[in-house]
Coordinates of C-alpha atoms and ligand atoms in Angstrom, one line a residue:
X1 CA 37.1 4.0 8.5
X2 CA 36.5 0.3 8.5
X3 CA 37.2 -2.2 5.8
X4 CA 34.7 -5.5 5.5
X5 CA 34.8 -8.1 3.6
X6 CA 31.4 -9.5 2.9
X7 CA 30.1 -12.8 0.8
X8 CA 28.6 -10.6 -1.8
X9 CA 27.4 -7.1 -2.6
X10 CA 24.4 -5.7 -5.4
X11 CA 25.7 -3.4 -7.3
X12 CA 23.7 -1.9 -10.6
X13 CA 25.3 -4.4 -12.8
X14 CA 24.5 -7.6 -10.7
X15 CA 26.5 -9.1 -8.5
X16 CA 29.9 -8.8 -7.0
X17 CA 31.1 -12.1 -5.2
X18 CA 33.5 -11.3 -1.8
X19 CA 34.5 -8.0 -2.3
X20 CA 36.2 -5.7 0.1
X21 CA 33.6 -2.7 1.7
X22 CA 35.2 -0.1 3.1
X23 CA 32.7 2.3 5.0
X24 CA 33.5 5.6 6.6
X25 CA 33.0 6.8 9.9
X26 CA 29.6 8.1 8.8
X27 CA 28.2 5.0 7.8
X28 CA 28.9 5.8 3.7
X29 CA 31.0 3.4 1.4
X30 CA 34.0 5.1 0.1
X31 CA 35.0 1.6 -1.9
X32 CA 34.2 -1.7 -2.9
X33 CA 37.0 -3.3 -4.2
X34 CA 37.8 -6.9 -5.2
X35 CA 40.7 -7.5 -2.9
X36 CA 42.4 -6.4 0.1
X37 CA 42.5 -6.4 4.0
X38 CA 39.6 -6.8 6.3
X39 CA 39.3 -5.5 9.7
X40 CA 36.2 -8.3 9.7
X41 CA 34.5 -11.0 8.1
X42 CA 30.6 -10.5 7.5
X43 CA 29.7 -14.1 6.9
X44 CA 26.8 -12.1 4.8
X45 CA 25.5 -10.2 2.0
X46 CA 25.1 -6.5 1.1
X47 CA 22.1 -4.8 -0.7
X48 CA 21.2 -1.0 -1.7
X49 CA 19.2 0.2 0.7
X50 CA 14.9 0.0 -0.3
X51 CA 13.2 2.8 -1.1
X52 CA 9.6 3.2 1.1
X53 CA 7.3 4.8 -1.4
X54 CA 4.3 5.1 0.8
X55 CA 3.7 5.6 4.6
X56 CA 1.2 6.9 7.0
X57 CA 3.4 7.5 10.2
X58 CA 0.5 7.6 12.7
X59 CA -1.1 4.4 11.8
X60 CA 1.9 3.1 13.5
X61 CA 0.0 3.1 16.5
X62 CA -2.4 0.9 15.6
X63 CA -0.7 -1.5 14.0
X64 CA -2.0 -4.8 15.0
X65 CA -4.7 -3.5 16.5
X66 CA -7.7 -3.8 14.2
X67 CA -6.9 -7.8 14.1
X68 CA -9.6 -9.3 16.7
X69 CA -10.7 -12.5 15.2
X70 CA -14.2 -13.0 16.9
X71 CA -18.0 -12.8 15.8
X72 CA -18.7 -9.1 15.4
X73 CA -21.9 -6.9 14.5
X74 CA -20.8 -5.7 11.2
X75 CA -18.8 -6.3 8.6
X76 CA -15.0 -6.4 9.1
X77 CA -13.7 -5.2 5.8
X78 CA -11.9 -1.8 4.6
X79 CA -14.3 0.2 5.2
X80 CA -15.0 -1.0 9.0
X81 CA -10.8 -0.6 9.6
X82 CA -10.4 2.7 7.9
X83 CA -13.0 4.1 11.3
X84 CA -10.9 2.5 13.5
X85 CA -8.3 4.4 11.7
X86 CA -10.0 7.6 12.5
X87 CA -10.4 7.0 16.1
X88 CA -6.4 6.8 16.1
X89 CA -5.8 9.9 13.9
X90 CA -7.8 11.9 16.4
X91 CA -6.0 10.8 19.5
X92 CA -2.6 11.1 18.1
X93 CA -1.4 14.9 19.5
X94 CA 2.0 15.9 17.7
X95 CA 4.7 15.1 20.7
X96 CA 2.4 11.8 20.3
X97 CA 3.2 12.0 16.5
X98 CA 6.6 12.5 16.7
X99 CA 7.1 9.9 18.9
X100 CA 5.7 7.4 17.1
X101 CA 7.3 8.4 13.5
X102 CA 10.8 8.6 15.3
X103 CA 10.5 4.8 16.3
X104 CA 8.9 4.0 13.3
X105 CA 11.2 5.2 11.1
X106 CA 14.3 3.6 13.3
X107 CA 12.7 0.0 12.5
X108 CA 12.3 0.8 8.8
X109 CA 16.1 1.2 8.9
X110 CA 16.9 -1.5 10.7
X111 CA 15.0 -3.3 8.0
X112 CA 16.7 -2.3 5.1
X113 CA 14.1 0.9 4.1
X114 CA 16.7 4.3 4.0
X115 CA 14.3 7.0 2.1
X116 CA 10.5 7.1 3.4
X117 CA 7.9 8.8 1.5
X118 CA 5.2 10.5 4.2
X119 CA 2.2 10.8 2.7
X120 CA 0.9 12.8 5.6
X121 CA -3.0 13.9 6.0
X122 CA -3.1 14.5 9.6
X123 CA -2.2 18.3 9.3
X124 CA -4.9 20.1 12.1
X125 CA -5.8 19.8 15.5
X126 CA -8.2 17.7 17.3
X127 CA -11.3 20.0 16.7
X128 CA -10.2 20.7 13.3
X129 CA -8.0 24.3 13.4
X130 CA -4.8 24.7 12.0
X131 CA -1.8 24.8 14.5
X132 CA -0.5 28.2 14.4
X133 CA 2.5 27.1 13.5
X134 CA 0.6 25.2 9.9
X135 CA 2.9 22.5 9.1
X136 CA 3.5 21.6 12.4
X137 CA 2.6 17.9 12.3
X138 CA 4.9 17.6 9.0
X139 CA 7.5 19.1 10.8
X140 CA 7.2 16.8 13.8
X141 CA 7.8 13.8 11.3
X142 CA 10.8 16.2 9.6
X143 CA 12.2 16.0 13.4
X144 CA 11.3 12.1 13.7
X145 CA 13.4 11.3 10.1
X146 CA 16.1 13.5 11.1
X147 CA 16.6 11.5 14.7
X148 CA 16.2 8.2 13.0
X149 CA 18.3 9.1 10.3
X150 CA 16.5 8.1 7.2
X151 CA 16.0 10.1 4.1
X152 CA 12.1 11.6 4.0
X153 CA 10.1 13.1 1.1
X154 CA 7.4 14.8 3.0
X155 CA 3.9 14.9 1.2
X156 CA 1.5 16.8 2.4
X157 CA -2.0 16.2 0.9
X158 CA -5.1 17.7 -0.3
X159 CA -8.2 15.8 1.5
X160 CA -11.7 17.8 1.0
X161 CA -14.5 15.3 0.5
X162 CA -15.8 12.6 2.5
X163 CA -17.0 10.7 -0.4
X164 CA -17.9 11.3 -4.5
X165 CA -20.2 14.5 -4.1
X166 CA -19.9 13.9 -0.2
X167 CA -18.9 16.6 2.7
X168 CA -16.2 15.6 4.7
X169 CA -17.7 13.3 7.9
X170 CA -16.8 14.9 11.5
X171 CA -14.1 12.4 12.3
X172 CA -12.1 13.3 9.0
X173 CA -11.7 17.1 10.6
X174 CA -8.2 16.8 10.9
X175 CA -6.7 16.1 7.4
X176 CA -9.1 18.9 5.2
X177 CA -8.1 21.5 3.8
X178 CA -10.8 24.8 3.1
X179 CA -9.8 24.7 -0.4
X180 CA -6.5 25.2 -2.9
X181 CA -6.0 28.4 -1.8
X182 CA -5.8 27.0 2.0
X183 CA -3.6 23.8 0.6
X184 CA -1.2 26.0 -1.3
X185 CA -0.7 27.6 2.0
X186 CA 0.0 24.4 3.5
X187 CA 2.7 23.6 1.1
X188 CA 4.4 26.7 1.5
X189 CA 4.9 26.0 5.1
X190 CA 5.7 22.5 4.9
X191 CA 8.7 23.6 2.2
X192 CA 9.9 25.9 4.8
X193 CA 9.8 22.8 7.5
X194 CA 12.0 20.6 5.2
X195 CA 14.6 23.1 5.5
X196 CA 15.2 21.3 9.0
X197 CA 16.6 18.5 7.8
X198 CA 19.1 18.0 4.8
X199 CA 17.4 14.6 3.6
X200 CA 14.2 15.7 3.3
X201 CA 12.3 16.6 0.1
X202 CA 8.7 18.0 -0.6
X203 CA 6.3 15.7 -2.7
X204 CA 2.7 16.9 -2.9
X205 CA -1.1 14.9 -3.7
X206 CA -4.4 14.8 -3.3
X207 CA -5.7 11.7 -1.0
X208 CA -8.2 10.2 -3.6
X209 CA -10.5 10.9 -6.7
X210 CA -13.4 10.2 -3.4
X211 CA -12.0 12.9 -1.4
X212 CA -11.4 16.0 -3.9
X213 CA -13.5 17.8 -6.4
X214 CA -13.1 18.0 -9.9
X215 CA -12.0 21.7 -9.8
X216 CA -9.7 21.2 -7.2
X217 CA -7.9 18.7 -8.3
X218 CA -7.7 20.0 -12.1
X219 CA -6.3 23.4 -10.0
X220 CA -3.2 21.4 -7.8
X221 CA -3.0 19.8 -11.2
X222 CA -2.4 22.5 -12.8
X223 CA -0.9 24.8 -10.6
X224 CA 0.8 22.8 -8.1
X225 CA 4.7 22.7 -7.9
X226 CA 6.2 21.7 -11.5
X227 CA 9.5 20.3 -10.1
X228 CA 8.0 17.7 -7.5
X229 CA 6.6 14.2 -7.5
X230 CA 2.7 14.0 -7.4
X231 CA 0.9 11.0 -5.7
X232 CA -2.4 9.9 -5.1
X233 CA -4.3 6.9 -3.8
X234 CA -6.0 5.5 -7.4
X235 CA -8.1 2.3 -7.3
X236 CA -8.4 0.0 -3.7
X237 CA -11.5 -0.9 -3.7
X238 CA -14.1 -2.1 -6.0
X239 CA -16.5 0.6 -4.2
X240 CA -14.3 2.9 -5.0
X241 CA -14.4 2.3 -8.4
X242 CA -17.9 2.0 -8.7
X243 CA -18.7 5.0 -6.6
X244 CA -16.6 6.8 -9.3
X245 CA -17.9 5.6 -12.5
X246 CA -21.8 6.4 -10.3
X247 CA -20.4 9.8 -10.4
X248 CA -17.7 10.8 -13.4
X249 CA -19.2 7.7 -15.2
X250 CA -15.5 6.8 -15.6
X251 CA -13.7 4.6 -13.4
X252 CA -10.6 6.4 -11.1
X253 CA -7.7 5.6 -14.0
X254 CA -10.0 6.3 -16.9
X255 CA -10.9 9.4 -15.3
X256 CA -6.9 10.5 -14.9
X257 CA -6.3 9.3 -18.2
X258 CA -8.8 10.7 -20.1
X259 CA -7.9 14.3 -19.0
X260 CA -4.2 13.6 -20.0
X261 CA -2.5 14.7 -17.0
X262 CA -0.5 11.5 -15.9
X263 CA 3.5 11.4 -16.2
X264 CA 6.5 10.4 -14.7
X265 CA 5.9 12.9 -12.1
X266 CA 2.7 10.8 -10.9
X267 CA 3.0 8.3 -8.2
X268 CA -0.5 5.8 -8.0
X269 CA -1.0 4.4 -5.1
X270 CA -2.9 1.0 -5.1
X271 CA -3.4 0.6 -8.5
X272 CA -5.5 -2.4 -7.6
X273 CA -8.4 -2.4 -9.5
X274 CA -7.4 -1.7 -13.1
X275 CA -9.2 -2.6 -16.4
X276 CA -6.1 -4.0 -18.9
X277 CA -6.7 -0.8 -20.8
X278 CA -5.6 1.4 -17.9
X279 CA -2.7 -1.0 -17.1
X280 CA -1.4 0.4 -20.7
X281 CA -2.2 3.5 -20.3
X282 CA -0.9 4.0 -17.3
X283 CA 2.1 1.8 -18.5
X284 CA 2.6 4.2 -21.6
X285 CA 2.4 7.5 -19.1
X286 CA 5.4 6.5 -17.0
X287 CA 3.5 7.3 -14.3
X288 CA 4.8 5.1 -11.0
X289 CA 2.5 2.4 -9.5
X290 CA 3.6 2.4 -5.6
X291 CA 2.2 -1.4 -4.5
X292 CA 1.9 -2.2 -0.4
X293 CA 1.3 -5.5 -0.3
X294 CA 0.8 -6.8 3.0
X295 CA -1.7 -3.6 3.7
X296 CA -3.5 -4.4 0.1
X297 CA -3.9 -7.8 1.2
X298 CA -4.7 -7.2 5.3
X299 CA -7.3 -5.2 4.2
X300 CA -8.6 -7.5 1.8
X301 CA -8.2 -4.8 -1.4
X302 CA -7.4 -7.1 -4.2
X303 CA -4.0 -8.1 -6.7
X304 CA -2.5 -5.4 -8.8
X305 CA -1.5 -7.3 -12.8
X306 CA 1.9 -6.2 -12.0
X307 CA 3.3 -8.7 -14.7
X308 CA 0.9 -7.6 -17.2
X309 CA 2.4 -4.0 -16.2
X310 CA 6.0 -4.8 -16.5
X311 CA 5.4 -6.3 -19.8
X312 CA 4.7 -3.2 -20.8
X313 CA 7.3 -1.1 -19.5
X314 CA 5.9 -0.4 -16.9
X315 CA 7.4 1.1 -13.3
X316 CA 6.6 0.1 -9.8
X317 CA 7.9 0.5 -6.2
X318 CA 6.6 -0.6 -2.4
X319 CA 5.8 1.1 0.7
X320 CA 4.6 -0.2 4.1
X321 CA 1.1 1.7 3.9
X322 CA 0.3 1.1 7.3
X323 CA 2.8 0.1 8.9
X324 CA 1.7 -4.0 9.9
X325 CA 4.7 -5.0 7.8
X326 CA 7.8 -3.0 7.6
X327 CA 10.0 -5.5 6.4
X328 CA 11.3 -4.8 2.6
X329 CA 11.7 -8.7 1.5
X330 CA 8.6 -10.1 3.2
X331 CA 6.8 -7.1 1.2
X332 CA 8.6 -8.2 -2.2
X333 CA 7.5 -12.2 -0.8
X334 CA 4.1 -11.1 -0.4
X335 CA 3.8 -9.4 -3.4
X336 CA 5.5 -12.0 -5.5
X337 CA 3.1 -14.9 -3.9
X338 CA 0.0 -13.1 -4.4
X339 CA 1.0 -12.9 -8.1
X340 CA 1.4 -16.8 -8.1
X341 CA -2.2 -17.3 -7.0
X342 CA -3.4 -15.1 -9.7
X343 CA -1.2 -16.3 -12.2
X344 CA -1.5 -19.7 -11.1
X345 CA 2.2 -19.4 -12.4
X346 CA 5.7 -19.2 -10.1
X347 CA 8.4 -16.1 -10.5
X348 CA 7.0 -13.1 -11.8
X349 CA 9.7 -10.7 -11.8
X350 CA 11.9 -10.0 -14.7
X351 CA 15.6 -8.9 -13.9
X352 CA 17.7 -7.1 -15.8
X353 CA 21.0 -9.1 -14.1
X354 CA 19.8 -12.5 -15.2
X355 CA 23.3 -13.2 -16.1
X356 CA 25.4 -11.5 -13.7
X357 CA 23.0 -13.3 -11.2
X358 CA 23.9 -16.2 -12.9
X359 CA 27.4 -15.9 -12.9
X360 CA 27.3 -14.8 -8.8
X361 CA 25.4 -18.4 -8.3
X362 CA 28.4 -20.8 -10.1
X363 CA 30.7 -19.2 -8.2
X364 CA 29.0 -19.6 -4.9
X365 CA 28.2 -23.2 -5.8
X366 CA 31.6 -24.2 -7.1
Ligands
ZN1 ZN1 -2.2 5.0 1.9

């Protein structure tokens, strides 16, 4: 037991300036108190832990990698990285996997992230075939959290199609499933596998709208667990969105919303391209937008109207996608700048401890 005394702490009602932190041997505060003795002075400032709402562990790996600024053959765009991105998802085997989620995960806590979200797709083995052990790549990033020591919600997805009305390509043999039946299967392993590890949870998705049919997804929809968070990648890019309305005739978030299925359950992952009618629609679900950023804007995706969104109630979070940033305030930086340039406006986030904020910033300055 330790007791610190720190410049200031966030706390749920705003600011508390120079309290006392006492923090057990575990690492937990046991009290925050406005007075006291400290065994040291932190000449700095305490905040909640973040919340990583969307990762790929394996991408890790190639983080940095697909940024080679010279004249090429083709096009360098989303499209052009995501195959580079397969070349990596095949190579990785799981001691490889493990490896790399365990470091991973150790640098998202040093950075402030505590809870991860694994939205995991790489589930068979090179060739395609299911480890005989089935959820043996989720239960290598189970092992990973667990050595790091950061809270995980392990989600393992339903990928099927390579495209609208596509067949999966060769080089996405590693994340498909044969069908619900097959998926169901996979969950039911995986929620044995979390059993490993104390802070770990089961979420469960489907990868896209472009990489699941209509029947399938309406079935993990429908039948899928009732008491556990649902996400899905919605609207990246403007191909994607045009692919879909080519085949629905609805665009990704008209399509969701239009079969009534969104709540606060749902978890949408780059919510990019959005028409203001889905912002409010989605707004008015409570379904979650999950924004990445530095990813969105590496890849060259596009800028969610999250101030729009907020307006109307709406709920968001971050996550480090793939991995090329995994620092929680340059993540909120980014996001906040690339809101300036298409507001042509400065702040765009609303706080609900304006004046406790206020209040923590005459003190300091007196
Ligand atoms: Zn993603």
């Amino acid at each position: 037991m330790k007791t610190y005394k720190v410049k200031g702490i966030l706390q749920q009602k705003g600011w508390l300036s120079n309290p006392f932190v006492t923090i057990d041997s575990n690492g937990k505060i046991t009290k925050i108190h406005s007075s006291g003795t400290s065994d040291e002075d932190i000449d700095g400032y305490l905040l909640p832990g973040f919340q990583n709402a969307h990762s790929h562990a394996f991408q890790y790996a190639m983080s940095g990698l697909a940024e080679i600024h010279t004249q090429r053959s083709y096009k360098d765009d989303f499209w052009a990285w995501r195959h580079a991105m397969y070349e990596v998802a095949l190579s990785v085997n799981p001691e490889q996997l493990e490896s790399i989620a365990s470091m991973l995960y150790v640098e998202m806590l040093r950075n402030g992230y505590t809870s991860v979200a694994e939205f995991h797709y790489l589930h068979h083995d090179d060739k395609g075939l299911p480890y005989t052990h089935i959820s043996e790549l989720g239960e290598r990033l189970i092992s990973a959290a667990k050595t790091a020591g950061i809270h995980i919600t392990l989600i393992p997805i339903f990928y099927q199609k390579g495209g609208f009305g596509l067949p999966a390509e060769s080089h996405q043999r590693r994340f498909l499933s044969k069908d619900v039946d097959d998926y169901f299967c996979l969950l039911e392993a995986s929620a044995a596998s979390i059993k490993h590890y104390k802070n770990a949870q089961m979420g469960f998705g489907i990868h896209s709208l472009r990489a699941a049919d209509k029947n399938s997804m309406e079935r993990i929809f429908k039948e899928g667990p009732t008491d556990a968070p649902i996400h899905l990648h919605l609207a990246e890019q403007p191909k994607e969105v045009t692919d879909c309305v080519d085949f629905y005739g609805e665009r990704p978030a008209q399509w969701l919303l239009n079969r009534g299925v969104l709540n606060e359950r749902f978890h949408l992952i780059h919510c990019t391209h959005l028409n203001p009618q889905e912002v409010k629609g989605i707004a008015a679900s409570q379904a979650q937008v999950i924004l990445c950023p530095t990813t969105e804007g590496n890849l060259g995706d596009g800028i969610f109207s999250l101030k729009v969104f907020q307006n109307q109630g709406g709920k968001w979070s971050i996550g480090t996608d793939s991995q090329i940033n995994l620092n929680p305030i340059e993540e909120l930086r980014i996001l906040d700048y690339g809101q300036r340039v298409k507001t042509h406006n400065r702040a765009q986030f609303t706080s609900e401890h304006k004046r406790d904020a206020g209040n923590f910033w005459r003190t300091e300055k007196s």
